[in-house]
Amino acid sequence: MLPYDVIKPTCPAVPVVVSVPHCGQRFPKDIVPHYMPQVLQNPDDTDWFVDKLYDFVGDLGVSMIKANYSRYVIDLNRSLHDQPLYDDGRVTTSLVPHCDFLGHQIYSHSSSIPSKKEVQRRLEAYYMPYHNQLKELLEHHLNTFGIVLLFDAHSIKKSVPTIQKTPFPDLILGDNDSQSASHELIQTALQTLGHTPYQLSHNQPFKGGYITRSFGNPKENVHALQLEMAKTNYMDEAQRHYDESKAQDIRAILQKMFVNLIETLGKLSKK
């Protein structure tokens, strides 16, 4: 199995690529014995169903790349050099996590924790293929349209006290403190998401992970935005099952946002 799937648009393409790096649930067979059984059954930090939530984008001309393997195998949204994304005291997980966001160990024994050699193998087998494919998609769109937007889609439990003591806002738009995308695209997203019943935050407490920060380069016409959303927006209150009714509401807003972003990209490409 490839580490990723690419879903091509069902209509003429537009200069937008959606990345879903944390929706994967699979574990390669050769490393399955190293994990706690409960981790394999319920990889808790998965961005459950985010690829399903955004599956409408193909009808707008948007390409999507999504991960197949769990972030517990290797986290596609972390630096190659495992540099932490934040330094404000919150719990952060590493490139190859040893524990979840609540600090629970995910490996069955200390001897199962991956060695440097194993980390390098996972980089080559799972991490680099995703990043190389994402880079190829962005370059193709840039060459075709002269501009491209990478939209990195995520979700998180409504409350994770090791990151923030209070519950998260419903929607958190991240753009690396306005460095990863143009002002026009940022404002388009903020204005669309802001005129909804959902509570919106900008760059707090998440300002975009490694994918947003490393690929976003507005000076070269490559823009990147990250949207983190509370799972309660589209899942049941226990945050275990997809809720069609809730999902329908947020999908309508997301669709409007993409339509507006595509329009803004068209205007920027003519400047």
PDB file of C-alpha atoms in Angstrom:
ATOM      1  CA  MET A   1       0.000   0.000   0.000  1.00  0.00           C
ATOM      2  CA  LEU A   2       1.164   3.506  -0.806  1.00  0.00           C
ATOM      3  CA  PRO A   3       1.540   5.845   2.193  1.00  0.00           C
ATOM      4  CA  TYR A   4      -1.017   8.148   0.578  1.00  0.00           C
ATOM      5  CA  ASP A   5      -3.926   8.343  -1.842  1.00  0.00           C
ATOM      6  CA  VAL A   6      -4.426  11.148  -4.332  1.00  0.00           C
ATOM      7  CA  ILE A   7      -8.020  11.973  -5.203  1.00  0.00           C
ATOM      8  CA  LYS A   8      -8.268  13.811  -8.494  1.00  0.00           C
ATOM      9  CA  PRO A   9     -10.991  16.385  -9.171  1.00  0.00           C
ATOM     10  CA  THR A  10     -14.147  15.366 -10.993  1.00  0.00           C
ATOM     11  CA  CYS A  11     -14.304  18.608 -12.999  1.00  0.00           C
ATOM     12  CA  PRO A  12     -11.761  21.053 -14.469  1.00  0.00           C
ATOM     13  CA  ALA A  13      -8.941  21.613 -11.999  1.00  0.00           C
ATOM     14  CA  VAL A  14      -8.418  24.761  -9.956  1.00  0.00           C
ATOM     15  CA  PRO A  15      -5.181  25.852  -8.221  1.00  0.00           C
ATOM     16  CA  VAL A  16      -5.968  24.302  -4.833  1.00  0.00           C
ATOM     17  CA  VAL A  17      -4.574  21.164  -3.170  1.00  0.00           C
ATOM     18  CA  VAL A  18      -6.061  19.811   0.068  1.00  0.00           C
ATOM     19  CA  SER A  19      -3.713  17.826   2.295  1.00  0.00           C
ATOM     20  CA  VAL A  20      -5.036  15.526   5.038  1.00  0.00           C
ATOM     21  CA  PRO A  21      -1.935  14.163   6.785  1.00  0.00           C
ATOM     22  CA  HIS A  22      -3.509  12.826   9.984  1.00  0.00           C
ATOM     23  CA  CYS A  23      -6.541  10.845   8.798  1.00  0.00           C
ATOM     24  CA  GLY A  24      -4.589   7.584   8.369  1.00  0.00           C
ATOM     25  CA  GLN A  25      -5.488   4.676  10.629  1.00  0.00           C
ATOM     26  CA  ARG A  26      -3.350   1.821   9.318  1.00  0.00           C
ATOM     27  CA  PHE A  27      -0.166   0.337  10.776  1.00  0.00           C
ATOM     28  CA  PRO A  28       2.343  -1.601   8.659  1.00  0.00           C
ATOM     29  CA  LYS A  29       2.224  -5.283   9.593  1.00  0.00           C
ATOM     30  CA  ASP A  30       5.907  -5.476  10.461  1.00  0.00           C
ATOM     31  CA  ILE A  31       5.609  -2.949  13.292  1.00  0.00           C
ATOM     32  CA  VAL A  32       2.150  -3.861  14.620  1.00  0.00           C
ATOM     33  CA  PRO A  33       3.570  -6.089  17.436  1.00  0.00           C
ATOM     34  CA  HIS A  34       5.430  -3.117  18.937  1.00  0.00           C
ATOM     35  CA  TYR A  35       2.300  -1.117  19.847  1.00  0.00           C
ATOM     36  CA  MET A  36      -0.117  -1.313  22.733  1.00  0.00           C
ATOM     37  CA  PRO A  37      -3.200  -3.315  21.597  1.00  0.00           C
ATOM     38  CA  GLN A  38      -5.546  -0.454  22.546  1.00  0.00           C
ATOM     39  CA  VAL A  39      -3.494   1.937  20.417  1.00  0.00           C
ATOM     40  CA  LEU A  40      -3.955  -0.256  17.364  1.00  0.00           C
ATOM     41  CA  GLN A  41      -7.697  -0.494  18.009  1.00  0.00           C
ATOM     42  CA  ASN A  42      -8.136   3.222  18.634  1.00  0.00           C
ATOM     43  CA  PRO A  43      -5.278   5.503  17.528  1.00  0.00           C
ATOM     44  CA  ASP A  44      -6.701   8.337  19.574  1.00  0.00           C
ATOM     45  CA  ASP A  45      -4.966  11.310  17.953  1.00  0.00           C
ATOM     46  CA  THR A  46      -6.280  10.452  14.493  1.00  0.00           C
ATOM     47  CA  ASP A  47      -8.071  13.223  12.600  1.00  0.00           C
ATOM     48  CA  TRP A  48     -11.079  10.952  12.231  1.00  0.00           C
ATOM     49  CA  PHE A  49     -13.104  11.258   9.006  1.00  0.00           C
ATOM     50  CA  VAL A  50     -11.516  14.537   7.902  1.00  0.00           C
ATOM     51  CA  ASP A  51     -10.990  13.098   4.419  1.00  0.00           C
ATOM     52  CA  LYS A  52     -14.706  12.212   4.348  1.00  0.00           C
ATOM     53  CA  LEU A  53     -15.661  15.660   5.602  1.00  0.00           C
ATOM     54  CA  TYR A  54     -13.794  17.288   2.711  1.00  0.00           C
ATOM     55  CA  ASP A  55     -14.706  14.767   0.010  1.00  0.00           C
ATOM     56  CA  PHE A  56     -16.800  17.422  -1.768  1.00  0.00           C
ATOM     57  CA  VAL A  57     -13.705  19.327  -2.913  1.00  0.00           C
ATOM     58  CA  GLY A  58     -13.237  17.208  -6.020  1.00  0.00           C
ATOM     59  CA  ASP A  59     -16.510  18.575  -7.358  1.00  0.00           C
ATOM     60  CA  LEU A  60     -14.979  22.059  -7.125  1.00  0.00           C
ATOM     61  CA  GLY A  61     -11.874  21.084  -9.093  1.00  0.00           C
ATOM     62  CA  VAL A  62      -9.665  20.618  -6.033  1.00  0.00           C
ATOM     63  CA  SER A  63      -7.116  17.794  -5.722  1.00  0.00           C
ATOM     64  CA  MET A  64      -6.700  15.998  -2.399  1.00  0.00           C
ATOM     65  CA  ILE A  65      -3.858  13.971  -0.913  1.00  0.00           C
ATOM     66  CA  LYS A  66      -4.564  11.964   2.218  1.00  0.00           C
ATOM     67  CA  ALA A  67      -2.434   9.743   4.431  1.00  0.00           C
ATOM     68  CA  ASN A  68      -3.101   6.029   4.802  1.00  0.00           C
ATOM     69  CA  TYR A  69      -0.893   5.314   7.811  1.00  0.00           C
ATOM     70  CA  SER A  70      -1.394   6.516  11.366  1.00  0.00           C
ATOM     71  CA  ARG A  71       0.522   9.503  12.671  1.00  0.00           C
ATOM     72  CA  TYR A  72       1.773   7.078  15.348  1.00  0.00           C
ATOM     73  CA  VAL A  73       3.859   5.425  12.623  1.00  0.00           C
ATOM     74  CA  ILE A  74       5.357   8.777  11.637  1.00  0.00           C
ATOM     75  CA  ASP A  75       3.893  12.262  11.843  1.00  0.00           C
ATOM     76  CA  LEU A  76       3.783  13.839   8.406  1.00  0.00           C
ATOM     77  CA  ASN A  77       3.216  17.285   9.929  1.00  0.00           C
ATOM     78  CA  ARG A  78       6.480  17.438  11.863  1.00  0.00           C
ATOM     79  CA  SER A  79       9.921  18.652  10.897  1.00  0.00           C
ATOM     80  CA  LEU A  80      12.402  16.221   9.357  1.00  0.00           C
ATOM     81  CA  HIS A  81      14.748  17.239  12.149  1.00  0.00           C
ATOM     82  CA  ASP A  82      12.061  16.812  14.811  1.00  0.00           C
ATOM     83  CA  GLN A  83      12.106  20.444  15.867  1.00  0.00           C
ATOM     84  CA  PRO A  84       9.111  21.294  18.104  1.00  0.00           C
ATOM     85  CA  LEU A  85       6.405  23.461  16.569  1.00  0.00           C
ATOM     86  CA  TYR A  86       5.737  25.384  19.793  1.00  0.00           C
ATOM     87  CA  ASP A  87       7.792  26.348  22.834  1.00  0.00           C
ATOM     88  CA  ASP A  88       5.056  27.568  25.184  1.00  0.00           C
ATOM     89  CA  GLY A  89       5.055  24.592  27.526  1.00  0.00           C
ATOM     90  CA  ARG A  90       2.295  22.584  25.853  1.00  0.00           C
ATOM     91  CA  VAL A  91       2.697  18.863  25.275  1.00  0.00           C
ATOM     92  CA  THR A  92       3.972  18.250  21.757  1.00  0.00           C
ATOM     93  CA  THR A  93       4.426  14.946  19.985  1.00  0.00           C
ATOM     94  CA  SER A  94       7.497  14.131  17.958  1.00  0.00           C
ATOM     95  CA  LEU A  95       8.210  13.026  14.411  1.00  0.00           C
ATOM     96  CA  VAL A  96       7.869   9.416  15.546  1.00  0.00           C
ATOM     97  CA  PRO A  97       5.732   9.738  18.681  1.00  0.00           C
ATOM     98  CA  HIS A  98       6.395   7.713  21.826  1.00  0.00           C
ATOM     99  CA  CYS A  99       3.184   8.852  23.485  1.00  0.00           C
ATOM    100  CA  ASP A 100      -0.142  10.471  22.656  1.00  0.00           C
ATOM    101  CA  PHE A 101      -1.172  14.058  23.448  1.00  0.00           C
ATOM    102  CA  LEU A 102      -2.272  13.044  26.934  1.00  0.00           C
ATOM    103  CA  GLY A 103       1.131  11.540  27.673  1.00  0.00           C
ATOM    104  CA  HIS A 104       0.081   7.891  27.422  1.00  0.00           C
ATOM    105  CA  GLN A 105       2.706   5.529  26.068  1.00  0.00           C
ATOM    106  CA  ILE A 106       1.818   3.980  22.709  1.00  0.00           C
ATOM    107  CA  TYR A 107       4.520   1.297  22.546  1.00  0.00           C
ATOM    108  CA  SER A 108       4.161  -1.986  24.404  1.00  0.00           C
ATOM    109  CA  HIS A 109       7.661  -1.911  25.887  1.00  0.00           C
ATOM    110  CA  SER A 110      10.594   0.486  26.064  1.00  0.00           C
ATOM    111  CA  SER A 111      12.571  -1.840  23.799  1.00  0.00           C
ATOM    112  CA  SER A 112       9.899  -1.296  21.120  1.00  0.00           C
ATOM    113  CA  ILE A 113      10.590   2.438  20.833  1.00  0.00           C
ATOM    114  CA  PRO A 114      12.078   3.019  17.377  1.00  0.00           C
ATOM    115  CA  SER A 115      15.838   3.396  17.057  1.00  0.00           C
ATOM    116  CA  LYS A 116      17.429   6.129  14.964  1.00  0.00           C
ATOM    117  CA  LYS A 117      17.832   3.588  12.185  1.00  0.00           C
ATOM    118  CA  GLU A 118      14.122   2.699  12.352  1.00  0.00           C
ATOM    119  CA  VAL A 119      13.139   6.371  12.360  1.00  0.00           C
ATOM    120  CA  GLN A 120      15.216   6.871   9.214  1.00  0.00           C
ATOM    121  CA  ARG A 121      13.568   3.841   7.599  1.00  0.00           C
ATOM    122  CA  ARG A 122      10.110   5.255   8.340  1.00  0.00           C
ATOM    123  CA  LEU A 123      11.146   8.618   6.947  1.00  0.00           C
ATOM    124  CA  GLU A 124      12.131   7.005   3.686  1.00  0.00           C
ATOM    125  CA  ALA A 125       9.186   4.588   3.506  1.00  0.00           C
ATOM    126  CA  TYR A 126       6.270   6.768   4.635  1.00  0.00           C
ATOM    127  CA  TYR A 127       7.209  10.416   5.218  1.00  0.00           C
ATOM    128  CA  MET A 128       9.181  11.340   2.139  1.00  0.00           C
ATOM    129  CA  PRO A 129       6.749   9.742  -0.358  1.00  0.00           C
ATOM    130  CA  TYR A 130       3.890  11.874   1.024  1.00  0.00           C
ATOM    131  CA  HIS A 131       5.932  15.067   1.021  1.00  0.00           C
ATOM    132  CA  ASN A 132       7.385  14.392  -2.412  1.00  0.00           C
ATOM    133  CA  GLN A 133       3.935  13.732  -3.860  1.00  0.00           C
ATOM    134  CA  LEU A 134       2.545  16.872  -2.219  1.00  0.00           C
ATOM    135  CA  LYS A 135       5.449  18.881  -3.621  1.00  0.00           C
ATOM    136  CA  GLU A 136       4.801  17.418  -7.074  1.00  0.00           C
ATOM    137  CA  LEU A 137       1.102  18.320  -6.902  1.00  0.00           C
ATOM    138  CA  LEU A 138       1.890  21.877  -5.858  1.00  0.00           C
ATOM    139  CA  GLU A 139       4.524  22.309  -8.572  1.00  0.00           C
ATOM    140  CA  HIS A 140       2.128  20.973 -11.207  1.00  0.00           C
ATOM    141  CA  HIS A 141      -0.594  23.408 -10.157  1.00  0.00           C
ATOM    142  CA  LEU A 142       1.882  26.280  -9.942  1.00  0.00           C
ATOM    143  CA  ASN A 143       3.175  25.564 -13.436  1.00  0.00           C
ATOM    144  CA  THR A 144      -0.378  25.264 -14.757  1.00  0.00           C
ATOM    145  CA  PHE A 145      -1.983  28.268 -13.073  1.00  0.00           C
ATOM    146  CA  GLY A 146       0.914  30.447 -11.937  1.00  0.00           C
ATOM    147  CA  ILE A 147      -0.414  30.279  -8.376  1.00  0.00           C
ATOM    148  CA  VAL A 148      -1.464  27.552  -5.937  1.00  0.00           C
ATOM    149  CA  LEU A 149      -3.056  27.240  -2.503  1.00  0.00           C
ATOM    150  CA  LEU A 150      -2.242  24.359  -0.174  1.00  0.00           C
ATOM    151  CA  PHE A 151      -5.027  23.801   2.354  1.00  0.00           C
ATOM    152  CA  ASP A 152      -3.974  21.543   5.236  1.00  0.00           C
ATOM    153  CA  ALA A 153      -7.052  20.019   6.903  1.00  0.00           C
ATOM    154  CA  HIS A 154      -7.044  18.873  10.537  1.00  0.00           C
ATOM    155  CA  SER A 155      -9.288  18.172  13.498  1.00  0.00           C
ATOM    156  CA  ILE A 156      -8.812  17.794  17.235  1.00  0.00           C
ATOM    157  CA  LYS A 157     -10.777  16.864  20.315  1.00  0.00           C
ATOM    158  CA  LYS A 158     -12.735  19.788  21.705  1.00  0.00           C
ATOM    159  CA  SER A 159     -10.624  19.641  24.852  1.00  0.00           C
ATOM    160  CA  VAL A 160      -7.003  18.543  25.276  1.00  0.00           C
ATOM    161  CA  PRO A 161      -5.859  19.939  28.650  1.00  0.00           C
ATOM    162  CA  THR A 162      -2.187  19.130  28.026  1.00  0.00           C
ATOM    163  CA  ILE A 163      -2.258  21.642  25.164  1.00  0.00           C
ATOM    164  CA  GLN A 164      -4.752  24.191  26.491  1.00  0.00           C
ATOM    165  CA  LYS A 165      -6.665  24.203  29.779  1.00  0.00           C
ATOM    166  CA  THR A 166      -9.851  25.549  28.208  1.00  0.00           C
ATOM    167  CA  PRO A 167     -11.783  23.974  25.306  1.00  0.00           C
ATOM    168  CA  PHE A 168     -10.637  24.890  21.815  1.00  0.00           C
ATOM    169  CA  PRO A 169     -12.578  27.220  19.526  1.00  0.00           C
ATOM    170  CA  ASP A 170     -14.671  25.479  16.885  1.00  0.00           C
ATOM    171  CA  LEU A 171     -12.399  26.608  14.049  1.00  0.00           C
ATOM    172  CA  ILE A 172      -8.767  27.718  14.112  1.00  0.00           C
ATOM    173  CA  LEU A 173      -7.238  29.169  10.960  1.00  0.00           C
ATOM    174  CA  GLY A 174      -3.453  28.995  10.888  1.00  0.00           C
ATOM    175  CA  ASP A 175      -1.085  30.775   8.524  1.00  0.00           C
ATOM    176  CA  ASN A 176       2.161  30.931  10.525  1.00  0.00           C
ATOM    177  CA  ASP A 177       1.358  34.408  11.796  1.00  0.00           C
ATOM    178  CA  SER A 178       0.317  35.597   8.322  1.00  0.00           C
ATOM    179  CA  GLN A 179       3.563  34.423   6.694  1.00  0.00           C
ATOM    180  CA  SER A 180       2.370  31.365   4.759  1.00  0.00           C
ATOM    181  CA  ALA A 181      -0.353  32.973   2.614  1.00  0.00           C
ATOM    182  CA  SER A 182      -1.283  36.305   1.120  1.00  0.00           C
ATOM    183  CA  HIS A 183      -3.346  38.825   3.053  1.00  0.00           C
ATOM    184  CA  GLU A 184      -6.151  38.464   0.495  1.00  0.00           C
ATOM    185  CA  LEU A 185      -6.452  34.686   0.932  1.00  0.00           C
ATOM    186  CA  ILE A 186      -6.236  34.917   4.711  1.00  0.00           C
ATOM    187  CA  GLN A 187      -8.959  37.537   4.817  1.00  0.00           C
ATOM    188  CA  THR A 188     -11.150  35.543   2.441  1.00  0.00           C
ATOM    189  CA  ALA A 189     -10.978  32.526   4.736  1.00  0.00           C
ATOM    190  CA  LEU A 190     -11.458  34.573   7.901  1.00  0.00           C
ATOM    191  CA  GLN A 191     -14.424  36.503   6.534  1.00  0.00           C
ATOM    192  CA  THR A 192     -16.167  33.375   5.297  1.00  0.00           C
ATOM    193  CA  LEU A 193     -15.594  31.381   8.478  1.00  0.00           C
ATOM    194  CA  GLY A 194     -16.248  34.389  10.692  1.00  0.00           C
ATOM    195  CA  HIS A 195     -19.790  34.947   9.439  1.00  0.00           C
ATOM    196  CA  THR A 196     -21.056  31.649  10.823  1.00  0.00           C
ATOM    197  CA  PRO A 197     -22.347  30.342  14.174  1.00  0.00           C
ATOM    198  CA  TYR A 198     -18.958  28.719  14.795  1.00  0.00           C
ATOM    199  CA  GLN A 199     -16.384  30.260  17.107  1.00  0.00           C
ATOM    200  CA  LEU A 200     -13.328  31.229  15.074  1.00  0.00           C
ATOM    201  CA  SER A 201      -9.755  31.876  16.146  1.00  0.00           C
ATOM    202  CA  HIS A 202      -6.763  33.009  14.095  1.00  0.00           C
ATOM    203  CA  ASN A 203      -3.347  31.447  14.803  1.00  0.00           C
ATOM    204  CA  GLN A 204      -4.329  30.656  18.395  1.00  0.00           C
ATOM    205  CA  PRO A 205      -3.573  28.133  19.728  1.00  0.00           C
ATOM    206  CA  PHE A 206      -2.439  26.647  16.391  1.00  0.00           C
ATOM    207  CA  LYS A 207      -0.729  28.631  13.655  1.00  0.00           C
ATOM    208  CA  GLY A 208      -0.040  25.836  11.216  1.00  0.00           C
ATOM    209  CA  GLY A 209       2.172  22.801  11.416  1.00  0.00           C
ATOM    210  CA  TYR A 210       5.274  21.873   9.496  1.00  0.00           C
ATOM    211  CA  ILE A 211       3.436  21.361   6.207  1.00  0.00           C
ATOM    212  CA  THR A 212       1.919  24.839   6.279  1.00  0.00           C
ATOM    213  CA  ARG A 213       5.123  26.476   7.408  1.00  0.00           C
ATOM    214  CA  SER A 214       7.467  24.669   5.031  1.00  0.00           C
ATOM    215  CA  PHE A 215       5.403  24.798   1.829  1.00  0.00           C
ATOM    216  CA  GLY A 216       3.808  28.222   2.206  1.00  0.00           C
ATOM    217  CA  ASN A 217       5.830  30.784   0.253  1.00  0.00           C
ATOM    218  CA  PRO A 218       3.607  33.639  -0.939  1.00  0.00           C
ATOM    219  CA  LYS A 219       6.511  35.428  -2.648  1.00  0.00           C
ATOM    220  CA  GLU A 220       6.719  32.440  -5.007  1.00  0.00           C
ATOM    221  CA  ASN A 221       2.911  32.286  -5.409  1.00  0.00           C
ATOM    222  CA  VAL A 222       2.641  29.175  -3.217  1.00  0.00           C
ATOM    223  CA  HIS A 223       0.183  29.888  -0.414  1.00  0.00           C
ATOM    224  CA  ALA A 224      -0.675  27.655   2.530  1.00  0.00           C
ATOM    225  CA  LEU A 225      -3.455  27.688   5.116  1.00  0.00           C
ATOM    226  CA  GLN A 226      -4.252  25.245   7.891  1.00  0.00           C
ATOM    227  CA  LEU A 227      -7.701  24.739   9.343  1.00  0.00           C
ATOM    228  CA  GLU A 228      -7.908  22.970  12.683  1.00  0.00           C
ATOM    229  CA  MET A 229     -11.436  22.223  13.818  1.00  0.00           C
ATOM    230  CA  ALA A 230     -13.025  20.715  16.895  1.00  0.00           C
ATOM    231  CA  LYS A 231     -14.268  17.190  16.210  1.00  0.00           C
ATOM    232  CA  THR A 232     -17.591  18.103  17.796  1.00  0.00           C
ATOM    233  CA  ASN A 233     -18.312  20.074  14.598  1.00  0.00           C
ATOM    234  CA  TYR A 234     -18.908  16.857  12.684  1.00  0.00           C
ATOM    235  CA  MET A 235     -18.865  13.981  15.185  1.00  0.00           C
ATOM    236  CA  ASP A 236     -21.078  12.908  18.061  1.00  0.00           C
ATOM    237  CA  GLU A 237     -20.545  14.360  21.530  1.00  0.00           C
ATOM    238  CA  ALA A 238     -18.314  11.436  22.483  1.00  0.00           C
ATOM    239  CA  GLN A 239     -16.223  12.278  19.408  1.00  0.00           C
ATOM    240  CA  ARG A 240     -16.319   8.679  18.245  1.00  0.00           C
ATOM    241  CA  HIS A 241     -18.733   8.561  15.309  1.00  0.00           C
ATOM    242  CA  TYR A 242     -19.379  10.670  12.228  1.00  0.00           C
ATOM    243  CA  ASP A 243     -22.550  12.735  12.602  1.00  0.00           C
ATOM    244  CA  GLU A 244     -24.162  13.298   9.204  1.00  0.00           C
ATOM    245  CA  SER A 245     -26.347  16.179  10.405  1.00  0.00           C
ATOM    246  CA  LYS A 246     -23.491  18.102  12.002  1.00  0.00           C
ATOM    247  CA  ALA A 247     -21.205  17.358   9.097  1.00  0.00           C
ATOM    248  CA  GLN A 248     -23.736  18.678   6.604  1.00  0.00           C
ATOM    249  CA  ASP A 249     -23.772  22.055   8.359  1.00  0.00           C
ATOM    250  CA  ILE A 250     -20.014  22.513   8.495  1.00  0.00           C
ATOM    251  CA  ARG A 251     -19.521  21.121   4.975  1.00  0.00           C
ATOM    252  CA  ALA A 252     -21.792  23.833   3.578  1.00  0.00           C
ATOM    253  CA  ILE A 253     -19.575  26.475   5.193  1.00  0.00           C
ATOM    254  CA  LEU A 254     -16.374  24.811   4.041  1.00  0.00           C
ATOM    255  CA  GLN A 255     -17.710  24.614   0.505  1.00  0.00           C
ATOM    256  CA  LYS A 256     -18.532  28.320   0.523  1.00  0.00           C
ATOM    257  CA  MET A 257     -15.031  29.071   1.822  1.00  0.00           C
ATOM    258  CA  PHE A 258     -13.416  27.091  -1.011  1.00  0.00           C
ATOM    259  CA  VAL A 259     -15.569  28.815  -3.613  1.00  0.00           C
ATOM    260  CA  ASN A 260     -14.474  32.177  -2.211  1.00  0.00           C
ATOM    261  CA  LEU A 261     -10.813  31.131  -2.025  1.00  0.00           C
ATOM    262  CA  ILE A 262     -10.873  29.955  -5.649  1.00  0.00           C
ATOM    263  CA  GLU A 263     -12.344  33.322  -6.666  1.00  0.00           C
ATOM    264  CA  THR A 264      -9.622  35.172  -4.743  1.00  0.00           C
ATOM    265  CA  LEU A 265      -6.917  33.020  -6.358  1.00  0.00           C
ATOM    266  CA  GLY A 266      -8.306  33.988  -9.749  1.00  0.00           C
ATOM    267  CA  LYS A 267      -7.983  37.662  -8.894  1.00  0.00           C
ATOM    268  CA  LEU A 268      -4.455  37.229  -7.541  1.00  0.00           C
ATOM    269  CA  SER A 269      -3.344  35.364 -10.654  1.00  0.00           C
ATOM    270  CA  LYS A 270      -4.268  38.380 -12.789  1.00  0.00           C
ATOM    271  CA  LYS A 271      -2.195  40.856 -10.789  1.00  0.00           C
TER     272      LYS A 271
END
